[in-house]
PDB file of C-alpha atoms in Angstrom:
ATOM      1  CA  MET A  21      13.765  16.889 -18.369  1.00  0.00           C
ATOM      2  CA  ALA A  22      12.537  18.633 -15.278  1.00  0.00           C
ATOM      3  CA  ILE A  23       9.113  18.462 -13.499  1.00  0.00           C
ATOM      4  CA  ASN A  24       6.806  21.148 -15.183  1.00  0.00           C
ATOM      5  CA  TYR A  25       4.400  21.693 -12.229  1.00  0.00           C
ATOM      6  CA  GLU A  26       1.354  22.860 -14.289  1.00  0.00           C
ATOM      7  CA  GLN A  27       1.764  20.102 -16.744  1.00  0.00           C
ATOM      8  CA  LEU A  28       2.386  17.373 -14.257  1.00  0.00           C
ATOM      9  CA  LEU A  29      -0.656  18.535 -12.012  1.00  0.00           C
ATOM     10  CA  ASN A  30      -2.837  18.528 -15.032  1.00  0.00           C
ATOM     11  CA  ARG A  31      -1.712  15.208 -16.699  1.00  0.00           C
ATOM     12  CA  LYS A  32      -4.157  13.211 -18.131  1.00  0.00           C
ATOM     13  CA  PHE A  33      -4.499   9.508 -17.411  1.00  0.00           C
ATOM     14  CA  GLU A  34      -6.220   6.642 -19.444  1.00  0.00           C
ATOM     15  CA  THR A  35      -9.420   5.103 -17.696  1.00  0.00           C
ATOM     16  CA  LEU A  36      -8.410   1.670 -16.903  1.00  0.00           C
ATOM     17  CA  THR A  37     -10.892  -1.447 -16.859  1.00  0.00           C
ATOM     18  CA  HIS A  38      -9.783  -4.215 -14.440  1.00  0.00           C
ATOM     19  CA  ASP A  39     -11.506  -7.749 -14.871  1.00  0.00           C
ATOM     20  CA  TYR A  40     -10.472  -9.675 -11.762  1.00  0.00           C
ATOM     21  CA  THR A  41     -11.502 -13.123 -10.568  1.00  0.00           C
ATOM     22  CA  GLU A  42     -11.627 -15.220  -7.367  1.00  0.00           C
ATOM     23  CA  LYS A  43      -8.166 -16.712  -8.143  1.00  0.00           C
ATOM     24  CA  ASP A  44      -6.723 -13.190  -8.358  1.00  0.00           C
ATOM     25  CA  SER A  45      -8.097 -12.321  -4.929  1.00  0.00           C
ATOM     26  CA  MET A  46      -6.846 -15.572  -3.521  1.00  0.00           C
ATOM     27  CA  LEU A  47      -3.435 -14.862  -5.127  1.00  0.00           C
ATOM     28  CA  TYR A  48      -3.216 -11.517  -3.483  1.00  0.00           C
ATOM     29  CA  ALA A  49      -4.033 -12.819  -0.124  1.00  0.00           C
ATOM     30  CA  LEU A  50      -1.326 -15.456  -0.273  1.00  0.00           C
ATOM     31  CA  GLY A  51       1.010 -12.859  -1.499  1.00  0.00           C
ATOM     32  CA  VAL A  52       0.638 -10.784   1.883  1.00  0.00           C
ATOM     33  CA  GLY A  53       0.796 -13.885   4.111  1.00  0.00           C
ATOM     34  CA  LEU A  54      -2.864 -15.093   4.423  1.00  0.00           C
ATOM     35  CA  GLY A  55      -2.958 -18.828   4.550  1.00  0.00           C
ATOM     36  CA  ASN A  56       0.797 -19.209   6.153  1.00  0.00           C
ATOM     37  CA  ASP A  57      -1.061 -21.425   8.565  1.00  0.00           C
ATOM     38  CA  PRO A  58      -3.385 -23.390   6.208  1.00  0.00           C
ATOM     39  CA  LEU A  59      -5.410 -24.556   9.268  1.00  0.00           C
ATOM     40  CA  ASN A  60      -6.536 -20.929  10.516  1.00  0.00           C
ATOM     41  CA  GLU A  61      -9.898 -20.932   9.215  1.00  0.00           C
ATOM     42  CA  ASN A  62     -10.110 -16.987  10.024  1.00  0.00           C
ATOM     43  CA  CYS A  63      -7.353 -16.721   7.125  1.00  0.00           C
ATOM     44  CA  LEU A  64      -8.935 -19.460   4.911  1.00  0.00           C
ATOM     45  CA  GLN A  65     -11.910 -17.256   4.022  1.00  0.00           C
ATOM     46  CA  PHE A  66      -9.456 -15.024   2.038  1.00  0.00           C
ATOM     47  CA  VAL A  67      -7.725 -17.807   0.321  1.00  0.00           C
ATOM     48  CA  TYR A  68     -10.447 -20.572  -0.291  1.00  0.00           C
ATOM     49  CA  GLU A  69     -13.261 -20.337  -2.830  1.00  0.00           C
ATOM     50  CA  ASP A  70     -16.022 -21.523  -0.202  1.00  0.00           C
ATOM     51  CA  GLY A  71     -17.394 -17.926   1.024  1.00  0.00           C
ATOM     52  CA  LEU A  72     -14.549 -15.936  -0.327  1.00  0.00           C
ATOM     53  CA  LYS A  73     -13.688 -12.509   0.807  1.00  0.00           C
ATOM     54  CA  ALA A  74     -11.624  -9.827  -0.571  1.00  0.00           C
ATOM     55  CA  LEU A  75      -8.920  -8.125   1.627  1.00  0.00           C
ATOM     56  CA  PRO A  76      -9.534  -4.324   1.881  1.00  0.00           C
ATOM     57  CA  SER A  77      -5.882  -3.636   0.872  1.00  0.00           C
ATOM     58  CA  MET A  78      -6.370  -5.356  -2.401  1.00  0.00           C
ATOM     59  CA  SER A  79      -7.969  -2.271  -3.489  1.00  0.00           C
ATOM     60  CA  VAL A  80      -4.517  -0.881  -4.338  1.00  0.00           C
ATOM     61  CA  VAL A  81      -3.908  -3.311  -7.134  1.00  0.00           C
ATOM     62  CA  LEU A  82      -7.576  -2.718  -8.666  1.00  0.00           C
ATOM     63  CA  ALA A  83      -7.064  -0.622 -12.041  1.00  0.00           C
ATOM     64  CA  TYR A  84      -3.699   0.151 -10.906  1.00  0.00           C
ATOM     65  CA  PRO A  85      -1.863   2.582 -13.418  1.00  0.00           C
ATOM     66  CA  GLY A  86       1.326   1.012 -13.457  1.00  0.00           C
ATOM     67  CA  PHE A  87       4.889   2.839 -12.991  1.00  0.00           C
ATOM     68  CA  TRP A  88       3.350   5.962 -14.714  1.00  0.00           C
ATOM     69  CA  ALA A  89       6.248   8.086 -13.241  1.00  0.00           C
ATOM     70  CA  ARG A  90       8.572   6.340 -15.811  1.00  0.00           C
ATOM     71  CA  GLU A  91       6.700   7.983 -18.740  1.00  0.00           C
ATOM     72  CA  PRO A  92       8.853  10.822 -20.407  1.00  0.00           C
ATOM     73  CA  ASP A  93       6.143  13.354 -20.232  1.00  0.00           C
ATOM     74  CA  THR A  94       6.128  13.550 -16.489  1.00  0.00           C
ATOM     75  CA  GLY A  95       9.567  14.927 -16.197  1.00  0.00           C
ATOM     76  CA  ILE A  96      10.375  12.769 -13.323  1.00  0.00           C
ATOM     77  CA  ASP A  97      13.535  11.064 -12.702  1.00  0.00           C
ATOM     78  CA  TRP A  98      11.941   7.720 -12.246  1.00  0.00           C
ATOM     79  CA  VAL A  99      15.317   5.788 -11.151  1.00  0.00           C
ATOM     80  CA  LYS A 100      14.843   7.804  -7.958  1.00  0.00           C
ATOM     81  CA  VAL A 101      11.477   7.421  -7.051  1.00  0.00           C
ATOM     82  CA  LEU A 102      10.410   5.721  -3.754  1.00  0.00           C
ATOM     83  CA  HIS A 103       6.887   4.804  -2.628  1.00  0.00           C
ATOM     84  CA  ALA A 104       6.342   7.269   0.249  1.00  0.00           C
ATOM     85  CA  GLY A 105       2.779   6.779   1.560  1.00  0.00           C
ATOM     86  CA  GLN A 106      -0.627   4.993   0.682  1.00  0.00           C
ATOM     87  CA  GLU A 107      -4.092   5.349   1.874  1.00  0.00           C
ATOM     88  CA  PHE A 108      -7.374   3.728   1.329  1.00  0.00           C
ATOM     89  CA  ILE A 109     -10.825   4.687   1.950  1.00  0.00           C
ATOM     90  CA  ILE A 110     -13.326   1.803   1.320  1.00  0.00           C
ATOM     91  CA  HIS A 111     -17.065   2.838   0.441  1.00  0.00           C
ATOM     92  CA  LYS A 112     -18.276  -0.539  -0.305  1.00  0.00           C
ATOM     93  CA  PRO A 113     -16.880  -3.882   0.649  1.00  0.00           C
ATOM     94  CA  LEU A 114     -14.593  -5.167  -2.245  1.00  0.00           C
ATOM     95  CA  PRO A 115     -16.209  -7.980  -4.356  1.00  0.00           C
ATOM     96  CA  ALA A 116     -14.084 -11.008  -4.391  1.00  0.00           C
ATOM     97  CA  SER A 117     -14.329 -10.899  -8.395  1.00  0.00           C
ATOM     98  CA  GLY A 118     -15.557  -8.333 -10.766  1.00  0.00           C
ATOM     99  CA  VAL A 119     -15.059  -5.742 -13.437  1.00  0.00           C
ATOM    100  CA  VAL A 120     -14.001  -2.290 -11.881  1.00  0.00           C
ATOM    101  CA  GLU A 121     -12.631   0.777 -13.609  1.00  0.00           C
ATOM    102  CA  ALA A 122     -10.821   3.988 -12.401  1.00  0.00           C
ATOM    103  CA  THR A 123      -8.966   6.989 -13.550  1.00  0.00           C
ATOM    104  CA  THR A 124      -5.729   8.367 -11.672  1.00  0.00           C
ATOM    105  CA  LYS A 125      -5.257  12.052 -11.222  1.00  0.00           C
ATOM    106  CA  VAL A 126      -2.263  14.159  -9.453  1.00  0.00           C
ATOM    107  CA  THR A 127      -3.548  16.044  -6.601  1.00  0.00           C
ATOM    108  CA  GLU A 128      -0.632  17.690  -5.068  1.00  0.00           C
ATOM    109  CA  ILE A 129       3.095  18.231  -5.960  1.00  0.00           C
ATOM    110  CA  VAL A 130       5.253  19.611  -3.166  1.00  0.00           C
ATOM    111  CA  ASP A 131       8.865  20.921  -3.999  1.00  0.00           C
ATOM    112  CA  LYS A 132      11.050  19.992  -1.111  1.00  0.00           C
ATOM    113  CA  GLY A 133      14.025  21.897  -2.474  1.00  0.00           C
ATOM    114  CA  GLU A 134      17.238  21.614  -4.556  1.00  0.00           C
ATOM    115  CA  GLY A 135      18.590  18.282  -3.700  1.00  0.00           C
ATOM    116  CA  LYS A 136      15.739  17.446  -1.304  1.00  0.00           C
ATOM    117  CA  GLY A 137      13.055  15.889  -3.987  1.00  0.00           C
ATOM    118  CA  ALA A 138       9.482  16.311  -4.570  1.00  0.00           C
ATOM    119  CA  LEU A 139       6.301  14.786  -3.339  1.00  0.00           C
ATOM    120  CA  VAL A 140       3.656  13.681  -5.749  1.00  0.00           C
ATOM    121  CA  VAL A 141       0.362  12.797  -4.760  1.00  0.00           C
ATOM    122  CA  THR A 142      -2.205  10.664  -6.923  1.00  0.00           C
ATOM    123  CA  GLU A 143      -6.049   9.808  -6.264  1.00  0.00           C
ATOM    124  CA  ARG A 144      -7.703   6.896  -7.812  1.00  0.00           C
ATOM    125  CA  VAL A 145     -11.413   6.227  -7.266  1.00  0.00           C
ATOM    126  CA  VAL A 146     -12.133   2.583  -8.231  1.00  0.00           C
ATOM    127  CA  ARG A 147     -15.941   2.041  -9.488  1.00  0.00           C
ATOM    128  CA  ASP A 148     -17.953  -1.156 -10.342  1.00  0.00           C
ATOM    129  CA  LYS A 149     -18.260  -0.779 -13.753  1.00  0.00           C
ATOM    130  CA  ALA A 150     -21.635  -2.448 -13.897  1.00  0.00           C
ATOM    131  CA  THR A 151     -23.361  -0.286 -11.372  1.00  0.00           C
ATOM    132  CA  GLY A 152     -21.110   2.969 -11.298  1.00  0.00           C
ATOM    133  CA  GLU A 153     -20.800   2.748  -7.690  1.00  0.00           C
ATOM    134  CA  ASP A 154     -17.754   3.996  -5.993  1.00  0.00           C
ATOM    135  CA  LEU A 155     -15.982   1.116  -4.394  1.00  0.00           C
ATOM    136  CA  CYS A 156     -12.934   2.826  -2.911  1.00  0.00           C
ATOM    137  CA  THR A 157     -10.632   5.779  -3.096  1.00  0.00           C
ATOM    138  CA  LEU A 158      -6.901   5.613  -3.071  1.00  0.00           C
ATOM    139  CA  LEU A 159      -4.272   8.041  -2.461  1.00  0.00           C
ATOM    140  CA  SER A 160      -0.755   7.326  -3.078  1.00  0.00           C
ATOM    141  CA  THR A 161       2.293   9.503  -2.428  1.00  0.00           C
ATOM    142  CA  ILE A 162       5.782   9.008  -4.156  1.00  0.00           C
ATOM    143  CA  MET A 163       9.051  10.573  -3.281  1.00  0.00           C
ATOM    144  CA  ALA A 164      10.705  11.908  -6.471  1.00  0.00           C
ATOM    145  CA  ARG A 165      14.196  11.955  -4.916  1.00  0.00           C
ATOM    146  CA  GLY A 166      15.814  13.680  -7.898  1.00  0.00           C
ATOM    147  CA  ASP A 167      13.409  16.309  -8.730  1.00  0.00           C
ATOM    148  CA  GLY A 168      13.655  18.993  -6.173  1.00  0.00           C
ATOM    149  CA  GLY A 169      13.973  22.801  -7.060  1.00  0.00           C
ATOM    150  CA  PHE A 170      11.582  23.019  -9.956  1.00  0.00           C
ATOM    151  CA  GLY A 171       9.684  26.209  -8.216  1.00  0.00           C
ATOM    152  CA  GLY A 172       6.501  24.408  -6.989  1.00  0.00           C
ATOM    153  CA  PRO A 173       4.847  24.970  -3.697  1.00  0.00           C
ATOM    154  CA  SER A 174       7.092  23.891  -0.673  1.00  0.00           C
ATOM    155  CA  THR A 175       4.449  22.780   2.004  1.00  0.00           C
ATOM    156  CA  SER A 176       1.884  20.066   1.887  1.00  0.00           C
ATOM    157  CA  SER A 177      -1.736  19.979   2.745  1.00  0.00           C
ATOM    158  CA  ALA A 178      -1.181  16.631   4.668  1.00  0.00           C
ATOM    159  CA  THR A 179       0.534  16.483   8.100  1.00  0.00           C
ATOM    160  CA  PRO A 180       1.881  13.109   9.550  1.00  0.00           C
ATOM    161  CA  ASP A 181      -0.833  11.176  11.798  1.00  0.00           C
ATOM    162  CA  ARG A 182       0.799  11.345  15.490  1.00  0.00           C
ATOM    163  CA  ILE A 183       1.920   8.239  17.112  1.00  0.00           C
ATOM    164  CA  PRO A 184       1.163   8.286  20.897  1.00  0.00           C
ATOM    165  CA  GLU A 185       4.211   8.409  23.338  1.00  0.00           C
ATOM    166  CA  ARG A 186       3.383   5.563  25.640  1.00  0.00           C
ATOM    167  CA  GLU A 187       3.284   1.744  25.183  1.00  0.00           C
ATOM    168  CA  PRO A 188       1.009   0.546  22.572  1.00  0.00           C
ATOM    169  CA  ASP A 189      -2.487  -0.847  23.685  1.00  0.00           C
ATOM    170  CA  LEU A 190      -2.056  -4.003  21.336  1.00  0.00           C
ATOM    171  CA  ILE A 191       0.647  -5.846  19.293  1.00  0.00           C
ATOM    172  CA  CYS A 192       0.420  -8.409  16.504  1.00  0.00           C
ATOM    173  CA  ASP A 193       3.560 -10.299  15.324  1.00  0.00           C
ATOM    174  CA  LEU A 194       3.184 -11.727  11.635  1.00  0.00           C
ATOM    175  CA  PRO A 195       5.851 -13.608  10.027  1.00  0.00           C
ATOM    176  CA  THR A 196       6.507 -13.150   6.366  1.00  0.00           C
ATOM    177  CA  LEU A 197       7.534 -16.008   3.872  1.00  0.00           C
ATOM    178  CA  ASP A 198      11.178 -16.067   2.239  1.00  0.00           C
ATOM    179  CA  GLN A 199       9.277 -16.195  -1.041  1.00  0.00           C
ATOM    180  CA  ALA A 200       6.761 -13.445  -0.232  1.00  0.00           C
ATOM    181  CA  ALA A 201       8.094 -11.069  -2.777  1.00  0.00           C
ATOM    182  CA  LEU A 202       7.826 -13.528  -5.373  1.00  0.00           C
ATOM    183  CA  ILE A 203       4.284 -14.527  -4.891  1.00  0.00           C
ATOM    184  CA  TYR A 204       3.183 -10.728  -4.297  1.00  0.00           C
ATOM    185  CA  ARG A 205       4.739  -9.554  -7.464  1.00  0.00           C
ATOM    186  CA  LEU A 206       2.205 -11.907  -9.372  1.00  0.00           C
ATOM    187  CA  SER A 207      -0.427  -9.415  -8.350  1.00  0.00           C
ATOM    188  CA  GLY A 208       1.008  -6.910 -10.851  1.00  0.00           C
ATOM    189  CA  ASP A 209       4.224  -5.129  -9.629  1.00  0.00           C
ATOM    190  CA  TYR A 210       6.800  -6.846 -11.484  1.00  0.00           C
ATOM    191  CA  ASN A 211       9.970  -4.287 -10.541  1.00  0.00           C
ATOM    192  CA  PRO A 212      13.021  -6.623 -10.589  1.00  0.00           C
ATOM    193  CA  LEU A 213      14.054  -5.078  -7.394  1.00  0.00           C
ATOM    194  CA  HIS A 214      11.816  -7.720  -5.610  1.00  0.00           C
ATOM    195  CA  ALA A 215      13.037 -10.586  -7.265  1.00  0.00           C
ATOM    196  CA  SER A 216      16.427 -10.268  -8.841  1.00  0.00           C
ATOM    197  CA  PRO A 217      19.410 -10.514  -6.476  1.00  0.00           C
ATOM    198  CA  SER A 218      21.935  -8.773  -8.803  1.00  0.00           C
ATOM    199  CA  VAL A 219      19.186  -5.746  -9.210  1.00  0.00           C
ATOM    200  CA  ALA A 220      18.720  -5.610  -5.567  1.00  0.00           C
ATOM    201  CA  ARG A 221      22.363  -5.344  -5.034  1.00  0.00           C
ATOM    202  CA  GLN A 222      22.716  -2.714  -7.807  1.00  0.00           C
ATOM    203  CA  ALA A 223      20.123  -0.688  -5.803  1.00  0.00           C
ATOM    204  CA  GLY A 224      22.210  -0.908  -2.359  1.00  0.00           C
ATOM    205  CA  PHE A 225      20.354  -3.793  -0.839  1.00  0.00           C
ATOM    206  CA  GLU A 226      21.893  -7.012   0.087  1.00  0.00           C
ATOM    207  CA  LYS A 227      19.048  -9.069  -1.237  1.00  0.00           C
ATOM    208  CA  PRO A 228      15.446  -8.364  -2.930  1.00  0.00           C
ATOM    209  CA  ILE A 229      13.206  -6.487  -0.650  1.00  0.00           C
ATOM    210  CA  LEU A 230       9.732  -6.706   0.009  1.00  0.00           C
ATOM    211  CA  HIS A 231       7.279  -4.529  -1.990  1.00  0.00           C
ATOM    212  CA  GLY A 232       6.073  -1.769   0.105  1.00  0.00           C
ATOM    213  CA  LEU A 233       2.502  -2.302  -0.643  1.00  0.00           C
ATOM    214  CA  CYS A 234       3.001  -5.856   0.465  1.00  0.00           C
ATOM    215  CA  THR A 235       4.098  -4.818   3.870  1.00  0.00           C
ATOM    216  CA  PHE A 236       1.141  -2.517   3.639  1.00  0.00           C
ATOM    217  CA  GLY A 237      -1.139  -5.638   3.207  1.00  0.00           C
ATOM    218  CA  VAL A 238       0.742  -7.462   6.191  1.00  0.00           C
ATOM    219  CA  ALA A 239      -0.159  -4.388   8.371  1.00  0.00           C
ATOM    220  CA  THR A 240      -3.977  -4.637   7.240  1.00  0.00           C
ATOM    221  CA  HIS A 241      -4.030  -8.312   8.132  1.00  0.00           C
ATOM    222  CA  ALA A 242      -2.757  -7.415  11.700  1.00  0.00           C
ATOM    223  CA  LEU A 243      -5.554  -4.858  12.033  1.00  0.00           C
ATOM    224  CA  LEU A 244      -8.176  -7.103  10.744  1.00  0.00           C
ATOM    225  CA  LYS A 245      -6.968 -10.024  13.109  1.00  0.00           C
ATOM    226  CA  THR A 246      -6.554  -7.728  16.199  1.00  0.00           C
ATOM    227  CA  LEU A 247      -9.439  -5.221  15.815  1.00  0.00           C
ATOM    228  CA  CYS A 248     -11.878  -6.617  13.362  1.00  0.00           C
ATOM    229  CA  ASP A 249     -12.260 -10.240  14.299  1.00  0.00           C
ATOM    230  CA  TYR A 250     -11.186 -10.738  10.451  1.00  0.00           C
ATOM    231  CA  ASP A 251     -14.215  -9.078   9.074  1.00  0.00           C
ATOM    232  CA  PRO A 252     -13.166  -6.841   6.121  1.00  0.00           C
ATOM    233  CA  ALA A 253     -16.114  -5.010   6.219  1.00  0.00           C
ATOM    234  CA  ARG A 254     -15.134  -3.291   9.674  1.00  0.00           C
ATOM    235  CA  LEU A 255     -11.926  -1.851   8.304  1.00  0.00           C
ATOM    236  CA  ASN A 256     -12.880   1.426   6.393  1.00  0.00           C
ATOM    237  CA  ARG A 257     -10.022   3.454   6.051  1.00  0.00           C
ATOM    238  CA  MET A 258      -6.276   3.150   6.336  1.00  0.00           C
ATOM    239  CA  ARG A 259      -2.932   5.133   5.412  1.00  0.00           C
ATOM    240  CA  VAL A 260       0.721   4.879   6.312  1.00  0.00           C
ATOM    241  CA  ARG A 261       4.096   6.323   5.678  1.00  0.00           C
ATOM    242  CA  PHE A 262       6.863   3.981   4.423  1.00  0.00           C
ATOM    243  CA  SER A 263      10.154   4.442   6.487  1.00  0.00           C
ATOM    244  CA  ALA A 264      12.138   1.493   5.752  1.00  0.00           C
ATOM    245  CA  PRO A 265      12.110  -1.878   3.474  1.00  0.00           C
ATOM    246  CA  VAL A 266      11.493  -5.173   4.587  1.00  0.00           C
ATOM    247  CA  TYR A 267      13.275  -8.258   3.587  1.00  0.00           C
ATOM    248  CA  PRO A 268      11.198 -11.149   2.932  1.00  0.00           C
ATOM    249  CA  GLY A 269      11.373 -13.897   5.693  1.00  0.00           C
ATOM    250  CA  GLU A 270      11.052 -11.105   8.353  1.00  0.00           C
ATOM    251  CA  THR A 271       8.587 -10.740  11.145  1.00  0.00           C
ATOM    252  CA  ILE A 272       6.699  -7.585  11.068  1.00  0.00           C
ATOM    253  CA  ARG A 273       5.429  -6.432  14.328  1.00  0.00           C
ATOM    254  CA  THR A 274       2.339  -4.022  14.286  1.00  0.00           C
ATOM    255  CA  GLU A 275       2.017  -1.810  17.473  1.00  0.00           C
ATOM    256  CA  MET A 276      -1.598  -0.396  17.789  1.00  0.00           C
ATOM    257  CA  TRP A 277      -3.055   2.473  19.904  1.00  0.00           C
ATOM    258  CA  ARG A 278      -6.750   2.622  20.282  1.00  0.00           C
ATOM    259  CA  ASP A 279      -9.013   6.113  20.512  1.00  0.00           C
ATOM    260  CA  GLY A 280     -12.418   4.600  19.972  1.00  0.00           C
ATOM    261  CA  ASN A 281     -12.735   3.654  16.332  1.00  0.00           C
ATOM    262  CA  LYS A 282      -9.594   5.481  15.432  1.00  0.00           C
ATOM    263  CA  ILE A 283      -6.174   3.601  15.579  1.00  0.00           C
ATOM    264  CA  ALA A 284      -2.706   4.910  15.512  1.00  0.00           C
ATOM    265  CA  PHE A 285      -0.185   2.318  14.473  1.00  0.00           C
ATOM    266  CA  ARG A 286       3.288   1.542  13.282  1.00  0.00           C
ATOM    267  CA  CYS A 287       5.239  -1.630  12.130  1.00  0.00           C
ATOM    268  CA  ARG A 288       8.656  -2.574  12.692  1.00  0.00           C
ATOM    269  CA  SER A 289      10.834  -5.518  11.470  1.00  0.00           C
ATOM    270  CA  VAL A 290      11.448  -7.521  14.726  1.00  0.00           C
ATOM    271  CA  GLU A 291      14.633  -8.935  13.513  1.00  0.00           C
ATOM    272  CA  ARG A 292      16.245  -5.561  12.865  1.00  0.00           C
ATOM    273  CA  ASP A 293      14.269  -3.570  15.336  1.00  0.00           C
ATOM    274  CA  ILE A 294      13.551  -0.794  12.541  1.00  0.00           C
ATOM    275  CA  VAL A 295      10.496   0.968  11.733  1.00  0.00           C
ATOM    276  CA  VAL A 296       9.251  -0.169   8.428  1.00  0.00           C
ATOM    277  CA  ILE A 297       6.046   1.725   8.506  1.00  0.00           C
ATOM    278  CA  ASN A 298       5.177   5.065  10.622  1.00  0.00           C
ATOM    279  CA  ASN A 299       2.403   7.369  11.115  1.00  0.00           C
ATOM    280  CA  GLY A 300      -0.328   4.742  10.547  1.00  0.00           C
ATOM    281  CA  TYR A 301      -3.772   5.656  10.926  1.00  0.00           C
ATOM    282  CA  ALA A 302      -6.887   3.446  10.658  1.00  0.00           C
ATOM    283  CA  GLU A 303     -10.699   3.742  11.170  1.00  0.00           C
ATOM    284  CA  VAL A 304     -12.610   0.584  12.296  1.00  0.00           C
ATOM    285  CA  SER A 305     -16.286  -0.125  12.986  1.00  0.00           C
TER     286      SER A 305
END
């Protein structure tokens, strides 16, 4: 079954309700590396219930629709799907616990051509169920590597954010734990690629890789630490393109360039000197 452009663009998604607790917020923060130093009180506010705060990047797991590209009606060859990009826009600081709801919709499909795959962009607005207030908007891009050539539009409305051609203004190195993927998956992404050595080898990796959204969370930590004094209310928007996987245990170096409240950034694996997140953009206050 191939992608039907009109059918996929107008696909109906179920409205999801998500009841999450302070324990869920702490578990998410632990999964992206907060608390690696248990004596760091700046990090403690995200993993300890006294004055607990939620990380802005936790928005990506709220009312998450799951691996919907695997459903037969999409026409997508799900085995060849990769997470290509992610963005969050925070409208109101996320509560450390609560009940939210959201509906996902497909907003753009780009046909890269036969043998080149397709880009599928979705949007999800997460709302506080009790008040109806919008908390965040999430834009996610997948690369459907096996689905190009179906006759859809060939150009995207989005252009990559530019990384300056000079030395970064700021650098932040953050280590990841060897068991980081095993912790992060407990926030809802149970893909065996991130836990099973045999599945990882079948996919062409030497061992299980870190979730792209876990790397996204580590980058969020770097921005909060370096630019926001660990105040999550100051990180308003963030988007990235995923360029290479990270292996748990590696150190992620985030390189940042400032232009007022606008930040360009990228992340690389220190051990392999390879860029793992590129074309990063953030807005801070």
